[in-house]
């Protein structure tokens, strides 16, 4: 102890701690940290920490120094690298002295000392009993803190590698719980003490009592207690009364929430307190807009309801009071009337967390009611009783799902929904379906569409319209399955008037509203399209909504579904002209590629339903040509080098061409199904092929193929055309494979050429007349430097897409050209040797990292060896596989 008590070492420690916490230069803090780490590993660390904490020096060292000493001591006790002193009892006594000495010190210091005591009790033989035997000598503040952290030590220890096994933790918990009755008596006595009896303010002592009670509740201090005794326990009354104190409110909520979640007997007791919670606590909080109080009470009430939804479903006055209180926490206004003598208070907030926290309770209650046998009187009674509750809930949720200040979220003509509201709406979907089931589809629809704003001449509340359309689209499956009659006059009213409204008339949120209506049209397209008179306005509406990013996806999907569901008259000339007008509007490439593909698929479906073969052929050719000019423009740039000198114009031309190629690919992808079903004849395919291939051939020979996006789009459209045009490409197989091989040698990071070649092999490789060109192709690919350089695990990891594409090509060759496997073996032998060698050199960790790459090569090797009946090579591959 002499060394530890040396003023020099203590002065050095004090200087290092001060530098660590307060030095301005990073190098000084780093040097201090290194010195302190070295001290912690030294033999004198134990004695030095104990000396600083337990000695009665005056004045006492700084709080920072004492805190560091307690923290260092705790870490050494917890770490298996620092064995405890032979006499752990002396260390325990020293820490208790420190706890007495600093019972009124800053809380973080006392907490750290108590954590060290808890860690010691967990690890020392008889530590719990020894600690409790010495506790009576501690002042109340120190005792409260120590009792708080003791149960927490188990949970904290489980999260770290502190060398304490599960058996030791279980023993510690059992020993701890033997003292639970005494701890609860102590806490009850503390709760009855007058103010400032121990130097602590009353509100602070109450908060500490509740924190301690929470720790012991989580440890299971009430396990096995009779239900009646538990519900009537004075500490529960103390916790409940603490809800009225702002400083202790949060921890009181935690205590009661934990109790309700652990003990099934308590929800009934807490349910009886709901009228008091609503009248005395919640309504004033709503009046004062105290979101902290509202959120806490909502959390507690939801926990009570979720713990016993069957109890709530019985519909007692207390249960209805709970439902009313939760409704108020979401949305309170004079319009909410549950016939429960409700006095409602206006309160609104853009914080969706409170409303979101109630959703699980409402779902549990709805599922409980819907789970009752449908034919029983009990189900009917419960459903009738809660009908006004869920009707009011729908109103509240619709209010909360609105954008409060819609103009704030519409800047520069672009509408957006806040992230919190997006998440709330996602979580709301299940509950809306449950409400629809409980109310019945007709009632649900009537509530959404009977507001009177649809046909009124007065100003339309657009945010209300938008959220109701959202709610209508979310339950489409349920309503369609119900099959009840649906009057779409309100929907069609807006469909007719919206295209003529300016963004200013729609509060700047034109396309946010378009998105919700687009979702409704897509969801109910079969019913909406059953009336021929609806088709034209619906298509014009979709055309307007497609033009902006926020609504383009919902409106393009709606367009596709309309074309699919109205196939009996979608091919009529006036309707086709609208569709062509929509397709011609995509020439600028401003839409997302996915949305353009949806639109092209929709229009292609409509054109394929044309009965007149000649008109069908010319219409499909017209649709294909609508993308022709975009690709022609990029080819023209090749002829005029001056155009390349304008980077902005060239980038725009590339983007437009990429979109045009994707649209062509979408057309051919849709045609593949129609060709298989016999809807499209060979003459039509010949015409489309004659338009497509000459243009793509010129493009494939241009320098623009260096652009990854363009080459990928070109290859994708070619693959789609191959699947739909079939035999028309057979005569071009040598030319196409040669072009793909040449482009791959030029741009060896573009795996799209390998993938397209694999599609060609799969389509035509089984025919013997193509064997020469197939062999030449794989030899060309295999000679590329990008593949030859894949000679280590590191280089393979850099090019996973290229490896996968090459392996897929080789796999297609094996499946479709079995007679040419000797050529494949010759081409791939060097690659397999390199890969197998790399496997043998890898560590176990590298094997796991490279699994996705090597698996492909090894499986290919096994497949090839099996076909070649090469037993020696197969044995070597199998050996590598098991080693891998």
Short mmCIF file of N, CA, C and O in Angstrom, two decimals, residues 544-595:
data_model
loop_
_atom_site.label_atom_id
_atom_site.label_comp_id
_atom_site.label_asym_id
_atom_site.label_seq_id
_atom_site.Cartn_x
_atom_site.Cartn_y
_atom_site.Cartn_z
N UNK A 544 -51.63 11.79 -66.97
CA UNK A 544 -51.23 12.99 -66.22
C UNK A 544 -50.35 12.62 -65.03
O UNK A 544 -49.37 13.29 -64.75
N UNK A 545 -50.72 11.57 -64.32
CA UNK A 545 -49.97 11.18 -63.13
C UNK A 545 -48.61 10.59 -63.42
O UNK A 545 -47.68 10.67 -62.59
N UNK A 546 -48.44 10.01 -64.60
CA UNK A 546 -47.18 9.39 -64.96
C UNK A 546 -46.06 10.41 -65.11
O UNK A 546 -44.88 10.09 -64.94
N UNK A 547 -46.42 11.65 -65.35
CA UNK A 547 -45.42 12.65 -65.71
C UNK A 547 -44.55 13.12 -64.55
O UNK A 547 -43.59 13.84 -64.77
N UNK A 548 -44.86 12.75 -63.30
CA UNK A 548 -44.06 13.18 -62.16
C UNK A 548 -43.61 11.97 -61.35
O UNK A 548 -44.33 10.98 -61.23
N UNK A 549 -42.43 12.09 -60.77
CA UNK A 549 -41.79 10.92 -60.15
C UNK A 549 -42.60 10.34 -59.00
O UNK A 549 -42.68 9.11 -58.86
N UNK A 550 -43.22 11.17 -58.15
CA UNK A 550 -43.88 10.64 -56.96
C UNK A 550 -45.10 9.81 -57.30
O UNK A 550 -45.50 8.91 -56.57
N UNK A 551 -45.74 10.11 -58.45
CA UNK A 551 -46.95 9.36 -58.82
C UNK A 551 -46.75 8.47 -60.04
O UNK A 551 -47.68 7.76 -60.43
N UNK A 552 -45.56 8.48 -60.63
CA UNK A 552 -45.36 7.75 -61.89
C UNK A 552 -45.52 6.25 -61.71
O UNK A 552 -46.12 5.57 -62.54
N UNK A 553 -45.02 5.72 -60.59
CA UNK A 553 -45.09 4.27 -60.42
C UNK A 553 -46.54 3.80 -60.22
O UNK A 553 -46.98 2.84 -60.85
N UNK A 554 -47.27 4.47 -59.32
CA UNK A 554 -48.65 4.04 -59.06
C UNK A 554 -49.51 4.20 -60.31
O UNK A 554 -50.35 3.34 -60.61
N UNK A 555 -49.29 5.27 -61.07
CA UNK A 555 -50.11 5.49 -62.27
C UNK A 555 -49.71 4.56 -63.42
O UNK A 555 -50.56 4.14 -64.20
N UNK A 556 -48.43 4.22 -63.53
CA UNK A 556 -48.02 3.28 -64.58
C UNK A 556 -48.51 1.87 -64.27
O UNK A 556 -48.94 1.14 -65.18
N UNK A 557 -48.49 1.48 -63.00
CA UNK A 557 -49.05 0.18 -62.62
C UNK A 557 -50.55 0.16 -62.86
O UNK A 557 -51.11 -0.83 -63.36
N UNK A 558 -51.22 1.28 -62.53
CA UNK A 558 -52.66 1.37 -62.78
C UNK A 558 -52.97 1.24 -64.27
O UNK A 558 -53.93 0.57 -64.67
N UNK A 559 -52.14 1.87 -65.09
CA UNK A 559 -52.33 1.77 -66.53
C UNK A 559 -52.22 0.33 -67.01
O UNK A 559 -53.04 -0.13 -67.81
N UNK A 560 -51.21 -0.38 -66.50
CA UNK A 560 -51.06 -1.78 -66.92
C UNK A 560 -52.26 -2.62 -66.50
O UNK A 560 -52.78 -3.43 -67.28
N UNK A 561 -52.73 -2.42 -65.29
CA UNK A 561 -53.87 -3.22 -64.82
C UNK A 561 -55.14 -2.89 -65.59
O UNK A 561 -55.96 -3.78 -65.87
N UNK A 562 -55.32 -1.62 -65.95
CA UNK A 562 -56.49 -1.26 -66.76
C UNK A 562 -56.45 -1.93 -68.12
O UNK A 562 -57.46 -2.44 -68.61
N UNK A 563 -55.26 -1.95 -68.74
CA UNK A 563 -55.14 -2.58 -70.06
C UNK A 563 -55.37 -4.08 -69.98
O UNK A 563 -55.90 -4.70 -70.91
N UNK A 564 -54.99 -4.68 -68.86
CA UNK A 564 -55.20 -6.12 -68.69
C UNK A 564 -56.67 -6.45 -68.41
O UNK A 564 -57.19 -7.45 -68.91
N UNK A 565 -57.32 -5.59 -67.62
CA UNK A 565 -58.68 -5.90 -67.18
C UNK A 565 -59.76 -5.43 -68.17
O UNK A 565 -60.91 -5.86 -68.07
N UNK A 566 -59.39 -4.53 -69.08
CA UNK A 566 -60.38 -4.03 -70.05
C UNK A 566 -60.06 -4.54 -71.45
O UNK A 566 -60.25 -3.85 -72.44
N UNK A 567 -59.59 -5.77 -71.54
CA UNK A 567 -59.12 -6.31 -72.82
C UNK A 567 -60.22 -6.41 -73.88
O UNK A 567 -59.94 -6.46 -75.07
N UNK A 568 -61.48 -6.42 -73.44
CA UNK A 568 -62.56 -6.57 -74.42
C UNK A 568 -62.76 -5.32 -75.27
O UNK A 568 -63.29 -5.41 -76.39
N UNK A 569 -62.38 -4.14 -74.78
CA UNK A 569 -62.55 -2.93 -75.59
C UNK A 569 -61.35 -1.98 -75.52
O UNK A 569 -61.42 -0.86 -76.00
N UNK A 570 -60.25 -2.44 -74.94
CA UNK A 570 -59.08 -1.57 -74.83
C UNK A 570 -58.43 -1.32 -76.18
O UNK A 570 -57.67 -0.38 -76.37
N UNK A 571 -58.74 -2.18 -77.17
CA UNK A 571 -58.12 -2.06 -78.49
C UNK A 571 -58.89 -1.17 -79.45
O UNK A 571 -58.55 -1.07 -80.63
N UNK A 572 -59.94 -0.51 -78.99
CA UNK A 572 -60.70 0.36 -79.87
C UNK A 572 -59.87 1.59 -80.25
O UNK A 572 -59.10 2.10 -79.42
N UNK A 573 -60.01 2.09 -81.48
CA UNK A 573 -59.12 3.15 -82.00
C UNK A 573 -58.97 4.37 -81.10
O UNK A 573 -57.84 4.82 -80.88
N UNK A 574 -60.05 4.98 -80.55
CA UNK A 574 -59.85 6.17 -79.71
C UNK A 574 -58.98 5.88 -78.48
O UNK A 574 -58.18 6.72 -78.06
N UNK A 575 -59.17 4.69 -77.93
CA UNK A 575 -58.39 4.32 -76.75
C UNK A 575 -56.93 4.07 -77.13
O UNK A 575 -56.00 4.47 -76.42
N UNK A 576 -56.73 3.43 -78.29
CA UNK A 576 -55.36 3.16 -78.74
C UNK A 576 -54.61 4.45 -78.99
O UNK A 576 -53.39 4.53 -78.71
N UNK A 577 -55.29 5.48 -79.47
CA UNK A 577 -54.62 6.75 -79.71
C UNK A 577 -54.13 7.37 -78.40
O UNK A 577 -53.06 7.98 -78.34
N UNK A 578 -54.90 7.21 -77.35
CA UNK A 578 -54.45 7.70 -76.03
C UNK A 578 -53.20 6.94 -75.58
O UNK A 578 -52.24 7.53 -75.08
N UNK A 579 -53.22 5.64 -75.79
CA UNK A 579 -52.06 4.83 -75.40
C UNK A 579 -50.82 5.21 -76.20
O UNK A 579 -49.71 5.30 -75.64
N UNK A 580 -50.98 5.44 -77.50
CA UNK A 580 -49.83 5.86 -78.30
C UNK A 580 -49.33 7.24 -77.87
O UNK A 580 -48.13 7.50 -77.85
N UNK A 581 -50.27 8.11 -77.52
CA UNK A 581 -49.89 9.43 -77.03
C UNK A 581 -49.05 9.31 -75.75
O UNK A 581 -48.07 10.02 -75.56
N UNK A 582 -49.44 8.38 -74.89
CA UNK A 582 -48.67 8.15 -73.66
C UNK A 582 -47.28 7.63 -74.00
O UNK A 582 -46.27 8.08 -73.44
N UNK A 583 -47.19 6.68 -74.93
CA UNK A 583 -45.89 6.09 -75.27
C UNK A 583 -44.96 7.11 -75.91
O UNK A 583 -43.75 7.11 -75.66
N UNK A 584 -45.52 8.00 -76.71
CA UNK A 584 -44.68 9.01 -77.36
C UNK A 584 -44.17 10.06 -76.37
O UNK A 584 -43.17 10.73 -76.63
N UNK A 585 -44.84 10.18 -75.23
CA UNK A 585 -44.40 11.13 -74.22
C UNK A 585 -43.22 10.65 -73.41
O UNK A 585 -42.70 11.39 -72.56
N UNK A 586 -42.78 9.40 -73.62
CA UNK A 586 -41.65 8.87 -72.86
C UNK A 586 -40.31 9.12 -73.55
O UNK A 586 -39.27 8.68 -73.06
N UNK A 587 -40.33 9.81 -74.67
CA UNK A 587 -39.11 9.95 -75.46
C UNK A 587 -38.00 10.70 -74.76
O UNK A 587 -36.82 10.52 -75.11
N UNK A 588 -38.31 11.54 -73.77
CA UNK A 588 -37.28 12.33 -73.12
C UNK A 588 -36.52 11.55 -72.05
O UNK A 588 -35.50 12.01 -71.55
N UNK A 589 -37.01 10.40 -71.68
CA UNK A 589 -36.31 9.59 -70.69
C UNK A 589 -36.34 10.16 -69.29
O UNK A 589 -35.42 9.96 -68.50
N UNK A 590 -37.44 10.87 -68.94
CA UNK A 590 -37.53 11.48 -67.62
C UNK A 590 -38.11 10.54 -66.57
O UNK A 590 -38.02 10.82 -65.38
N UNK A 591 -38.72 9.47 -66.99
CA UNK A 591 -39.32 8.52 -66.06
C UNK A 591 -38.29 7.49 -65.62
O UNK A 591 -37.25 7.30 -66.26
N UNK A 592 -38.62 6.79 -64.55
CA UNK A 592 -37.78 5.66 -64.15
C UNK A 592 -37.94 4.54 -65.17
O UNK A 592 -39.02 4.35 -65.74
N UNK A 593 -36.87 3.79 -65.37
CA UNK A 593 -36.91 2.70 -66.35
C UNK A 593 -38.00 1.69 -65.98
O UNK A 593 -38.72 1.19 -66.85
N UNK A 594 -38.15 1.40 -64.68
CA UNK A 594 -39.16 0.43 -64.25
C UNK A 594 -40.56 0.90 -64.63
O UNK A 594 -41.40 0.08 -65.04
N UNK A 595 -40.82 2.20 -64.51
CA UNK A 595 -42.14 2.71 -64.84
C UNK A 595 -42.37 2.68 -66.36
O UNK A 595 -43.48 2.37 -66.82
#
